[in-house]
mmCIF file of C-alpha atoms in Angstrom:
data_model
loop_
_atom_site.group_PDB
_atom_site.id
_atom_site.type_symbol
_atom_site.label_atom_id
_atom_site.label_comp_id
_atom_site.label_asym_id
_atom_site.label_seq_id
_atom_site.Cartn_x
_atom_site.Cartn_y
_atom_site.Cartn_z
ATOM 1 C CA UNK A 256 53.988 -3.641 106.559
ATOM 2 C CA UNK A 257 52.521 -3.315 103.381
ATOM 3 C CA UNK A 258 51.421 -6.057 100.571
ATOM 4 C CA UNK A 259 52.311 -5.452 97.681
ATOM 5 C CA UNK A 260 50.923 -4.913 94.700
ATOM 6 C CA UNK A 261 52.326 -6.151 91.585
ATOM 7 C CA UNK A 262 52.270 -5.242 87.947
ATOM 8 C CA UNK A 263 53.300 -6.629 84.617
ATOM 9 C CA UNK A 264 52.674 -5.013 81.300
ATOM 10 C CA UNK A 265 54.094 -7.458 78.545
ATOM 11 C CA UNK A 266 55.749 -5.525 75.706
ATOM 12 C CA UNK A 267 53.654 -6.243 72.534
ATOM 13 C CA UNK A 268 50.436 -7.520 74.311
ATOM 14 C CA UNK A 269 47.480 -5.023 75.165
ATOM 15 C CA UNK A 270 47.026 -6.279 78.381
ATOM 16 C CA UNK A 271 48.298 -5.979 82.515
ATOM 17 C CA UNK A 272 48.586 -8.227 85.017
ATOM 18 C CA UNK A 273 48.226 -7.571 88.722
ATOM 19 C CA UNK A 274 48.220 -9.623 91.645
ATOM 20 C CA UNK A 275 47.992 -7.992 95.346
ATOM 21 C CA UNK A 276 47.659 -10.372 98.541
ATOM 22 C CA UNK A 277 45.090 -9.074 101.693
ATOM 23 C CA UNK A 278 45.686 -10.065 105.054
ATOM 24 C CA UNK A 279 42.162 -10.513 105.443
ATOM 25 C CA UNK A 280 39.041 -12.911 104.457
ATOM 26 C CA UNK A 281 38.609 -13.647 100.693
ATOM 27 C CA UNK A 282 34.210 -12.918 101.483
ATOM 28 C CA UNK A 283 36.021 -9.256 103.229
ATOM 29 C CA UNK A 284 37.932 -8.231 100.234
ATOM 30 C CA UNK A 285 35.156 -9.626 97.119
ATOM 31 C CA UNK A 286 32.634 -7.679 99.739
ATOM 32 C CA UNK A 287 34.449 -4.594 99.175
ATOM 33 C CA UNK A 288 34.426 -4.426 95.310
ATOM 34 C CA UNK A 289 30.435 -5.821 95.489
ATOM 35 C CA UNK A 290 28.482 -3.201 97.844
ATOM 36 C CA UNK A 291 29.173 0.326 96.642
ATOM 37 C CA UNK A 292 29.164 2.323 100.322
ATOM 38 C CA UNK A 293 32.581 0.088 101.062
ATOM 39 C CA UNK A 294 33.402 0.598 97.082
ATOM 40 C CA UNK A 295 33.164 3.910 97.244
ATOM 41 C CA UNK A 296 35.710 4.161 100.675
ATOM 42 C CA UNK A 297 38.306 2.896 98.658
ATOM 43 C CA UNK A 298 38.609 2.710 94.911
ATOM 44 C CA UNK A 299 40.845 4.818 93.364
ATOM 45 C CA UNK A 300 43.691 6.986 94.474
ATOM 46 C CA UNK A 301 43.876 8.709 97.707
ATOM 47 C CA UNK A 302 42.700 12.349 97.903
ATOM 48 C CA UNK A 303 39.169 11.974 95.598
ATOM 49 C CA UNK A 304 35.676 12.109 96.723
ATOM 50 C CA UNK A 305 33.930 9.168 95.151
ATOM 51 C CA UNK A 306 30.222 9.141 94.104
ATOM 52 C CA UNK A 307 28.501 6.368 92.697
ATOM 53 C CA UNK A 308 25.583 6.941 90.834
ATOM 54 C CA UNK A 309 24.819 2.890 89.551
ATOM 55 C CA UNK A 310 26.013 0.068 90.742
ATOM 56 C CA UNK A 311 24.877 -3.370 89.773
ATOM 57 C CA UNK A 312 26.932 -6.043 90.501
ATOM 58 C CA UNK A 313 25.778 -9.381 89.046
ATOM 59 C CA UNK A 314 26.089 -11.008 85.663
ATOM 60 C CA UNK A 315 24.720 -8.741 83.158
ATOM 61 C CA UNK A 316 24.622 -5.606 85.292
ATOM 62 C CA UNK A 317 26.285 -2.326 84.830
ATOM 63 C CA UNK A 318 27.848 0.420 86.787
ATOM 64 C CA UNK A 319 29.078 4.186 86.921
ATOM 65 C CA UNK A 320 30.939 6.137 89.453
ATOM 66 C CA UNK A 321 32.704 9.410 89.669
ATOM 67 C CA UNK A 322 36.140 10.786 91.375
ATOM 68 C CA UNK A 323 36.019 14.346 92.035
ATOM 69 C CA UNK A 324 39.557 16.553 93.193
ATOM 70 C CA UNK A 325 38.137 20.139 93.684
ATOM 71 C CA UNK A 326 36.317 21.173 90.590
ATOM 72 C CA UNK A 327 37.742 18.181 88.022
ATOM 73 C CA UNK A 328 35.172 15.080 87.802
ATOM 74 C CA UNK A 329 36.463 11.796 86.340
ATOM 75 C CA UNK A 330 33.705 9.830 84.848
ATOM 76 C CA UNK A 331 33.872 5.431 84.760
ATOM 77 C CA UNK A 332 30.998 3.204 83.913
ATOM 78 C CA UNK A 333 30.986 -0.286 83.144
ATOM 79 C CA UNK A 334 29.099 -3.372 82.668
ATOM 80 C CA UNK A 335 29.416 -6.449 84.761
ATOM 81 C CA UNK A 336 29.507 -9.403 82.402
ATOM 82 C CA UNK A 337 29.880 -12.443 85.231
ATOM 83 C CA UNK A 338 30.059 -12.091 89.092
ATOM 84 C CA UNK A 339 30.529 -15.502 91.068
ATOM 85 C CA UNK A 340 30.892 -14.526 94.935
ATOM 86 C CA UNK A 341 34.196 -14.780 96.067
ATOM 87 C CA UNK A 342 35.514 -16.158 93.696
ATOM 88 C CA UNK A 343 35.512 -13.588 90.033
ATOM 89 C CA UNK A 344 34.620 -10.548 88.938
ATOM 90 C CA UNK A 345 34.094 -9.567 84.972
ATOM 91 C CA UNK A 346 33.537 -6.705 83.921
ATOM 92 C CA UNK A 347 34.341 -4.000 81.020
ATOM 93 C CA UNK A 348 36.060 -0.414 82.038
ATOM 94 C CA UNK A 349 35.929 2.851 80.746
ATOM 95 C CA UNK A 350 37.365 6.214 81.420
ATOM 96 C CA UNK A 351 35.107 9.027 80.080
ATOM 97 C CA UNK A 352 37.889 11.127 79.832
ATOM 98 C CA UNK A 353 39.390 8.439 76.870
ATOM 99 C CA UNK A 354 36.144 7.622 74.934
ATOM 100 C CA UNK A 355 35.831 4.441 73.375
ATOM 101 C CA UNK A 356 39.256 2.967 75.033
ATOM 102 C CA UNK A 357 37.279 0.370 76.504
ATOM 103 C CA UNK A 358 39.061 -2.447 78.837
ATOM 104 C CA UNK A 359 38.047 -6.192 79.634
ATOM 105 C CA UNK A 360 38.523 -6.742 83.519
ATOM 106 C CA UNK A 361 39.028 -10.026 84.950
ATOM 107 C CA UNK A 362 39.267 -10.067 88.668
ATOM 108 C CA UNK A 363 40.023 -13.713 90.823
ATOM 109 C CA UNK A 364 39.682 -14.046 94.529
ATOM 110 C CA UNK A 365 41.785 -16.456 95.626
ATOM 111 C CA UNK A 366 41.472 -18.058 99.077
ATOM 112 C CA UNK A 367 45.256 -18.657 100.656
ATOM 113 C CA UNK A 368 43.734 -20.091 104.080
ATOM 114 C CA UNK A 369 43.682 -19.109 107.186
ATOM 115 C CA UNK A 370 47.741 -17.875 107.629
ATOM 116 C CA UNK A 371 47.021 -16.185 111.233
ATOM 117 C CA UNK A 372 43.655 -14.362 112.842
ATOM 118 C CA UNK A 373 42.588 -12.208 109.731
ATOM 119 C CA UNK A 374 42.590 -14.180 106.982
ATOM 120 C CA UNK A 375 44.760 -14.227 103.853
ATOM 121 C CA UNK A 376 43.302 -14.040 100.178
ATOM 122 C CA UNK A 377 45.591 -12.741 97.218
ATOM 123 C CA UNK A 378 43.193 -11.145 93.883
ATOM 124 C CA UNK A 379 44.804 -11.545 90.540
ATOM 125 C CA UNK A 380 43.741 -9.271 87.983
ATOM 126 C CA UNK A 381 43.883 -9.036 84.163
ATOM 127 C CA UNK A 382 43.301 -5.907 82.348
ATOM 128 C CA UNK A 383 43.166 -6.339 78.780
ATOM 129 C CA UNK A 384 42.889 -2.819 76.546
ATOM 130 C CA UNK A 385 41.472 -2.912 73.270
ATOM 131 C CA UNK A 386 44.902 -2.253 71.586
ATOM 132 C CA UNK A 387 48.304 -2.132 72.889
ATOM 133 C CA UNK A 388 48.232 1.538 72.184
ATOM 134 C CA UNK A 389 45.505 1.755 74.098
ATOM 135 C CA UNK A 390 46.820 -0.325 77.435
ATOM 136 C CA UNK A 391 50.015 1.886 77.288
ATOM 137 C CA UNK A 392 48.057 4.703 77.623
ATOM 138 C CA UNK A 393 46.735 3.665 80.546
ATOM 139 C CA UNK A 394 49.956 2.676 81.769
ATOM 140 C CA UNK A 395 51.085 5.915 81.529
ATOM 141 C CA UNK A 396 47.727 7.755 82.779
ATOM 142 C CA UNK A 397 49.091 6.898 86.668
ATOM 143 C CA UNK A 398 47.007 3.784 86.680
ATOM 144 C CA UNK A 399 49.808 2.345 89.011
ATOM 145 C CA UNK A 400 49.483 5.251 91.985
ATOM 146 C CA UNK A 401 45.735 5.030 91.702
ATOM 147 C CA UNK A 402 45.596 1.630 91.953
ATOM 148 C CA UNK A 403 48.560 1.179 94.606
ATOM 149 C CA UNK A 404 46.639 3.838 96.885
ATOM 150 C CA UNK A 405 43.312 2.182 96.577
ATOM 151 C CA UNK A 406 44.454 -0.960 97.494
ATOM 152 C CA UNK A 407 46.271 0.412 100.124
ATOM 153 C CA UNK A 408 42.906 2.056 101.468
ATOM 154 C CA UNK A 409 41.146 -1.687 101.082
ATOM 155 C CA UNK A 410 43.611 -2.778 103.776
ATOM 156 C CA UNK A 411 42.451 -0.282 105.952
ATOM 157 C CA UNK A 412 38.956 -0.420 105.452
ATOM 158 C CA UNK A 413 38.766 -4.385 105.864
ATOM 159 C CA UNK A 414 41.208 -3.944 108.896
ATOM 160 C CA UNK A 415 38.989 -1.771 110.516
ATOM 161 C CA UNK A 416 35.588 -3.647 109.972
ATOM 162 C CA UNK A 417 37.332 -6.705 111.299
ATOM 163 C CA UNK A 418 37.889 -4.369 114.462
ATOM 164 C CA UNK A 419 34.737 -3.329 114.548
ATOM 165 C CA UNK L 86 27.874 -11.540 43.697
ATOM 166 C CA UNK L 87 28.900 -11.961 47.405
ATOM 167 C CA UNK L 88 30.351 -9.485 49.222
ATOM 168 C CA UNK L 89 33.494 -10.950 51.101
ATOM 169 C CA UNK L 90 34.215 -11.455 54.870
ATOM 170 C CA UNK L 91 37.933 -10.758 55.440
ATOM 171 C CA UNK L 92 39.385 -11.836 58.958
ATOM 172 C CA UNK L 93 42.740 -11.554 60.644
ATOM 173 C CA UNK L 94 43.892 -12.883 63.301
ATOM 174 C CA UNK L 95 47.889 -11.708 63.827
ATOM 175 C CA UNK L 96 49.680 -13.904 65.090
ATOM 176 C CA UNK L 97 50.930 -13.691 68.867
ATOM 177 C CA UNK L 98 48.038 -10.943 69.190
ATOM 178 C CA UNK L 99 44.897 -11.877 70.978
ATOM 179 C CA UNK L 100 42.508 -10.469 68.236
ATOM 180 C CA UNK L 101 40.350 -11.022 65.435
ATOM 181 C CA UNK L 102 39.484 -8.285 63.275
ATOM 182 C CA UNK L 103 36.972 -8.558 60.574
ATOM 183 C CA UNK L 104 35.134 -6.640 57.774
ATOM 184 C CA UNK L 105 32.430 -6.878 55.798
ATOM 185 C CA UNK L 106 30.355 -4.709 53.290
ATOM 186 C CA UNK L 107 26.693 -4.544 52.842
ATOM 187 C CA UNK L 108 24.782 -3.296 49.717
ATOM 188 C CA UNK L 109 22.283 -1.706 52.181
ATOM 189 C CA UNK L 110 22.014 1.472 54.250
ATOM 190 C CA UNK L 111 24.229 1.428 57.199
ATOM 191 C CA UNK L 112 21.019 1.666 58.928
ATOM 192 C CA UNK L 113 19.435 -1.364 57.845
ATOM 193 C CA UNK L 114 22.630 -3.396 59.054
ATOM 194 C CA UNK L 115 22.436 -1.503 62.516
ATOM 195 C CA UNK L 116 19.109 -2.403 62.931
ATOM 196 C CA UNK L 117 19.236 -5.852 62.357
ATOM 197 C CA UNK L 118 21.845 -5.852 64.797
ATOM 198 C CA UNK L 119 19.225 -4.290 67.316
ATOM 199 C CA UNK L 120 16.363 -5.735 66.656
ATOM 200 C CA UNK L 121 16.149 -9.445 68.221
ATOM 201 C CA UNK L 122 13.263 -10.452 65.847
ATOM 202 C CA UNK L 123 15.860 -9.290 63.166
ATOM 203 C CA UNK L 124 19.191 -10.919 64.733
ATOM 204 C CA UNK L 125 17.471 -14.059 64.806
ATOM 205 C CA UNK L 126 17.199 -14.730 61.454
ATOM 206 C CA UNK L 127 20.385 -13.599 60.340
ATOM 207 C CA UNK L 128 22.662 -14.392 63.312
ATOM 208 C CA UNK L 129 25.268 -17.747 63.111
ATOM 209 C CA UNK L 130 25.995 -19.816 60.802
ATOM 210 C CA UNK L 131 22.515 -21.794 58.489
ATOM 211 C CA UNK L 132 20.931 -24.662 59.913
ATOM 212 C CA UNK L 133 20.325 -23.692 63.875
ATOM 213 C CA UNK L 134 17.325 -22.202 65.299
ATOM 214 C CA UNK L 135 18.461 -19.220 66.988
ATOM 215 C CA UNK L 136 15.934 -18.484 70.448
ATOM 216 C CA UNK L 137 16.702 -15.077 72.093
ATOM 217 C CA UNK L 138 16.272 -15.180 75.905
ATOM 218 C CA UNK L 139 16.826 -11.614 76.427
ATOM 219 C CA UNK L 140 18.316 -8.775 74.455
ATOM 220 C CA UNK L 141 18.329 -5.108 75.709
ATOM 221 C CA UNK L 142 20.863 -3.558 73.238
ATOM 222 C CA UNK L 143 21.627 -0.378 74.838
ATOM 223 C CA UNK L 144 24.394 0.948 76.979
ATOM 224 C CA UNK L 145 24.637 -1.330 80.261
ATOM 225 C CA UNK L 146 22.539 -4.103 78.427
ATOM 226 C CA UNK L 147 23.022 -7.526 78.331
ATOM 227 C CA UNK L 148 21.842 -10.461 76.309
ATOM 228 C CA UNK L 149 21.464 -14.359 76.257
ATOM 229 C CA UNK L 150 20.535 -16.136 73.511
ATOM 230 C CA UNK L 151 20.686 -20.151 72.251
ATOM 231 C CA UNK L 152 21.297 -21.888 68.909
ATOM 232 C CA UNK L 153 19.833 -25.211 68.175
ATOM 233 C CA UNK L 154 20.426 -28.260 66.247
ATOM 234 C CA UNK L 155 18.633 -31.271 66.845
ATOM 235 C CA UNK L 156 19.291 -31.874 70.016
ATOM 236 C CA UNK L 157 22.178 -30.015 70.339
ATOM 237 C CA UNK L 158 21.972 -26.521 72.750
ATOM 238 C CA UNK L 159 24.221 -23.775 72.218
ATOM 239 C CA UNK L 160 24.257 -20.618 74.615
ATOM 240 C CA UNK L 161 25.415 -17.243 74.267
ATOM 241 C CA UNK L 162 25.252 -14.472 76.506
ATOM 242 C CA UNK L 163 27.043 -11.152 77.030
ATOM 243 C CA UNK L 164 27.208 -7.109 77.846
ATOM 244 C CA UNK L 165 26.669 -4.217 75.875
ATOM 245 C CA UNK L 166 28.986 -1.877 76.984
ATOM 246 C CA UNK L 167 28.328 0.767 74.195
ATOM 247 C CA UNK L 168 25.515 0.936 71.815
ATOM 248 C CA UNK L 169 25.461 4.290 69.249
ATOM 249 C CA UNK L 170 22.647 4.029 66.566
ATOM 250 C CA UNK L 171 24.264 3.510 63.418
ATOM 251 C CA UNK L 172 27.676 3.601 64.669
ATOM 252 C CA UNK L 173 29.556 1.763 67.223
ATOM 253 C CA UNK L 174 28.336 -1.401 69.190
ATOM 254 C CA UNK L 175 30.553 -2.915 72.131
ATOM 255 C CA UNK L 176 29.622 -6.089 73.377
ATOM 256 C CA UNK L 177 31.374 -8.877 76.232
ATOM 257 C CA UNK L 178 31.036 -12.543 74.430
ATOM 258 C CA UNK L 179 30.597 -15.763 76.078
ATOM 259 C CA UNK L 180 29.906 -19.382 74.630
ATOM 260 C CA UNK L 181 28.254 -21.179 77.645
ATOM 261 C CA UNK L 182 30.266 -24.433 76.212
ATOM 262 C CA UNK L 183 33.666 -22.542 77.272
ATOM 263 C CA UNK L 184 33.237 -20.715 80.516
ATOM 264 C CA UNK L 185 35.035 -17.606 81.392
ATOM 265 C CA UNK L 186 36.879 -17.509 77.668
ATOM 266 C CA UNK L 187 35.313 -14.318 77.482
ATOM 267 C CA UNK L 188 35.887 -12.135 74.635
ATOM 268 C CA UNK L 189 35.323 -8.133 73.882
ATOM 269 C CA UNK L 190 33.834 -7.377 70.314
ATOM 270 C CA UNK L 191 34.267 -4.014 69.033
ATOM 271 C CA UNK L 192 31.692 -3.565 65.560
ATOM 272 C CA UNK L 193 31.905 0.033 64.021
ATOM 273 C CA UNK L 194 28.711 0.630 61.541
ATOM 274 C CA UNK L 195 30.374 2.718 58.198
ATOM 275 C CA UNK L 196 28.439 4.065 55.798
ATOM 276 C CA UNK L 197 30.001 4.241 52.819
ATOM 277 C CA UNK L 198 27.231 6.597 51.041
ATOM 278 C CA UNK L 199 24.894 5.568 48.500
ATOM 279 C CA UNK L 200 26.603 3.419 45.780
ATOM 280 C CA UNK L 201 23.982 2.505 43.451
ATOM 281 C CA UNK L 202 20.050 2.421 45.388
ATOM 282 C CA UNK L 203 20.399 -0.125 48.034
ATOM 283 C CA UNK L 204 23.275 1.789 50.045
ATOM 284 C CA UNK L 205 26.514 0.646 51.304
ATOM 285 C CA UNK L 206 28.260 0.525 53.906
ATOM 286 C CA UNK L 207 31.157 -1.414 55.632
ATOM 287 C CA UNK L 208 31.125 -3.494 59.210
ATOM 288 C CA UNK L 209 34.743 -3.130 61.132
ATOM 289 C CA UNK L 210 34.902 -5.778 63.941
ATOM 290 C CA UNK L 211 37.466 -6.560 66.537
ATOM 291 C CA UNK L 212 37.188 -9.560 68.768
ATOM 292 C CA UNK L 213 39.643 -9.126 71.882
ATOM 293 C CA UNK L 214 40.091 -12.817 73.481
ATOM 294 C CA UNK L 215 41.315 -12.821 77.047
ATOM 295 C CA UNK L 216 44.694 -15.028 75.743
ATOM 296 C CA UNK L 217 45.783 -15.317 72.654
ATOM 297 C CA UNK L 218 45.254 -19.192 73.116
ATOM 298 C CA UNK L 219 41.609 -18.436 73.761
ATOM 299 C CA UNK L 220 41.406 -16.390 70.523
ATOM 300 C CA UNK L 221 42.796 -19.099 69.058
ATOM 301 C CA UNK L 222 40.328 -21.749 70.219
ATOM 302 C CA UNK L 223 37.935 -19.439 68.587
ATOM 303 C CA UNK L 224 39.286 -19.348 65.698
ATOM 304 C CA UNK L 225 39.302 -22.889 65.395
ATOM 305 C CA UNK L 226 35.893 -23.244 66.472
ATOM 306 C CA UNK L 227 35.003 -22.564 63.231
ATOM 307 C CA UNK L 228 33.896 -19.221 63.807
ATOM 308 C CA UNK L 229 34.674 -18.048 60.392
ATOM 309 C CA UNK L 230 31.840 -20.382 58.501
ATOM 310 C CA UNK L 231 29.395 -19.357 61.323
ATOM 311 C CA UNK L 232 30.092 -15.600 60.761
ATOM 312 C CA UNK L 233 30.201 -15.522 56.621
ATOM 313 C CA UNK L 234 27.126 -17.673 56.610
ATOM 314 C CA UNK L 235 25.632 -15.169 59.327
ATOM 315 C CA UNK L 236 26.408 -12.622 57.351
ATOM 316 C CA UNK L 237 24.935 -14.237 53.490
ATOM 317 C CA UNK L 238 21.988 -14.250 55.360
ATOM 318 C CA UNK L 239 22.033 -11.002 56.807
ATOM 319 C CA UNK L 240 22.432 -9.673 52.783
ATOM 320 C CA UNK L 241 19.116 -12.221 52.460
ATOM 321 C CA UNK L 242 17.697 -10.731 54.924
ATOM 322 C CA UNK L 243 17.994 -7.078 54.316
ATOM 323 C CA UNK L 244 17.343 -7.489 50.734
ATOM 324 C CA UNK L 245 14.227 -8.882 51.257
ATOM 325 C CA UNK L 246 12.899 -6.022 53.956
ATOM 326 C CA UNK L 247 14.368 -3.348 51.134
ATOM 327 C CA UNK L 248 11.730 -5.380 48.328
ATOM 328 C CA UNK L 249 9.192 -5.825 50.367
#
């Protein structure tokens, strides 16, 4: 079973809202969106070979990564703006592929408790475009699939370190 | 004879948007955008002595920087998420006195060819809040005297470097 994720794109506003819960520590999940070798296991769609070539995750640092499907490379970079462990995540988005539609990111950790052996956290995210043009665009680029999948692949990946 | 600040901020929207010509080369304006030794003359509204922690305006940047008055401390800090010379600068905004109201500030550099001998050219801003109640606590923050006294002193300022 699943958690799902969740998505609301008011009509009129530029922005999304997503929430999607983890059966597992708050520290596993933040851990996987702060050191890029478990980053790069799971962000993004399924089916893409991942390469980061910066990531600097603190207040005031910056990062870029790359999907690749065969021969097509999607291009993202970023800056961090705040990073408080476990607890948010700032940061500004950009798909090279859509120059200049740049994204605010706002990512909370939220700590549910201990419901059970792994752990329970929920993240709540807020993805605000720089026009509401520009946020239905990325509605429409398959941000939900890409972000439904990666998620999906977070679950594993903190499911099998907790194994481990 | 002043050139005028115009700002909108549509209602329901969580935006500012802004413009504001300059008698001046568009890259004169740019560069007392990029210059700290530059912004802090010009930068805010009169009376505060501006101190610039750090300021590395270039793609992944960051920058902090504090006005005072008296004994009154005012900090800033931020991202630059794009930087083209002459052009386009993207920035994350923070004032340290609201934490996490964090804004994304579009400014596009125009040049508007040269009018007359001291050039011309036209700043376009946007100022994405993450609510629209948070870009409406800026707005009441009295934002608008800060940026058209900012900006009288920016003419000052590039007026003088064009007669010196």
């Amino acid at each position: 079973m699943t958690n799902e994720l969740t998505i609301h794109a008011p009509a009129g506003l530029p922005w999304i809202e997503f929430t999607r819960e983890f059966d597992a520590p708050v520290s596993a999940v933040f851990n996987a969106h702060r050191d890029p070798d478990l980053v790069k296991q799971w962000l993004g769609p399924r089916g893409y070979e991942m390469t980061v070539e910066h990531w600097d995750f603190r207040d005031g640092g910056s990062y870029h990564y790359t999907h690749r499907d065969g021969a097509n490379e999607y291009g993202f970079r970023g800056t961090f703006h705040t990073v408080r462990d476990n607890e948010l995540a700032v940061q500004t988005f950009e798909f090279e592929g859509m120059p200049d539609e740049i994204a605010l990111e706002f990512m909370r950790f939220v700590d549910l408790g201990p419901e059970g052996q792994p752990g329970h956290c929920r993240l709540e995210g807020r993805s605000i475009g720089s026009s509401v043009e520009g946020r239905d665009a990325m509605v429409a680029s398959g941000m939900e699939k890409g972000m439904r999948e990666g998620y999906e692949r977070l679950d594993e990946l903190v499911a099998a370190s907790a194994s481990a």
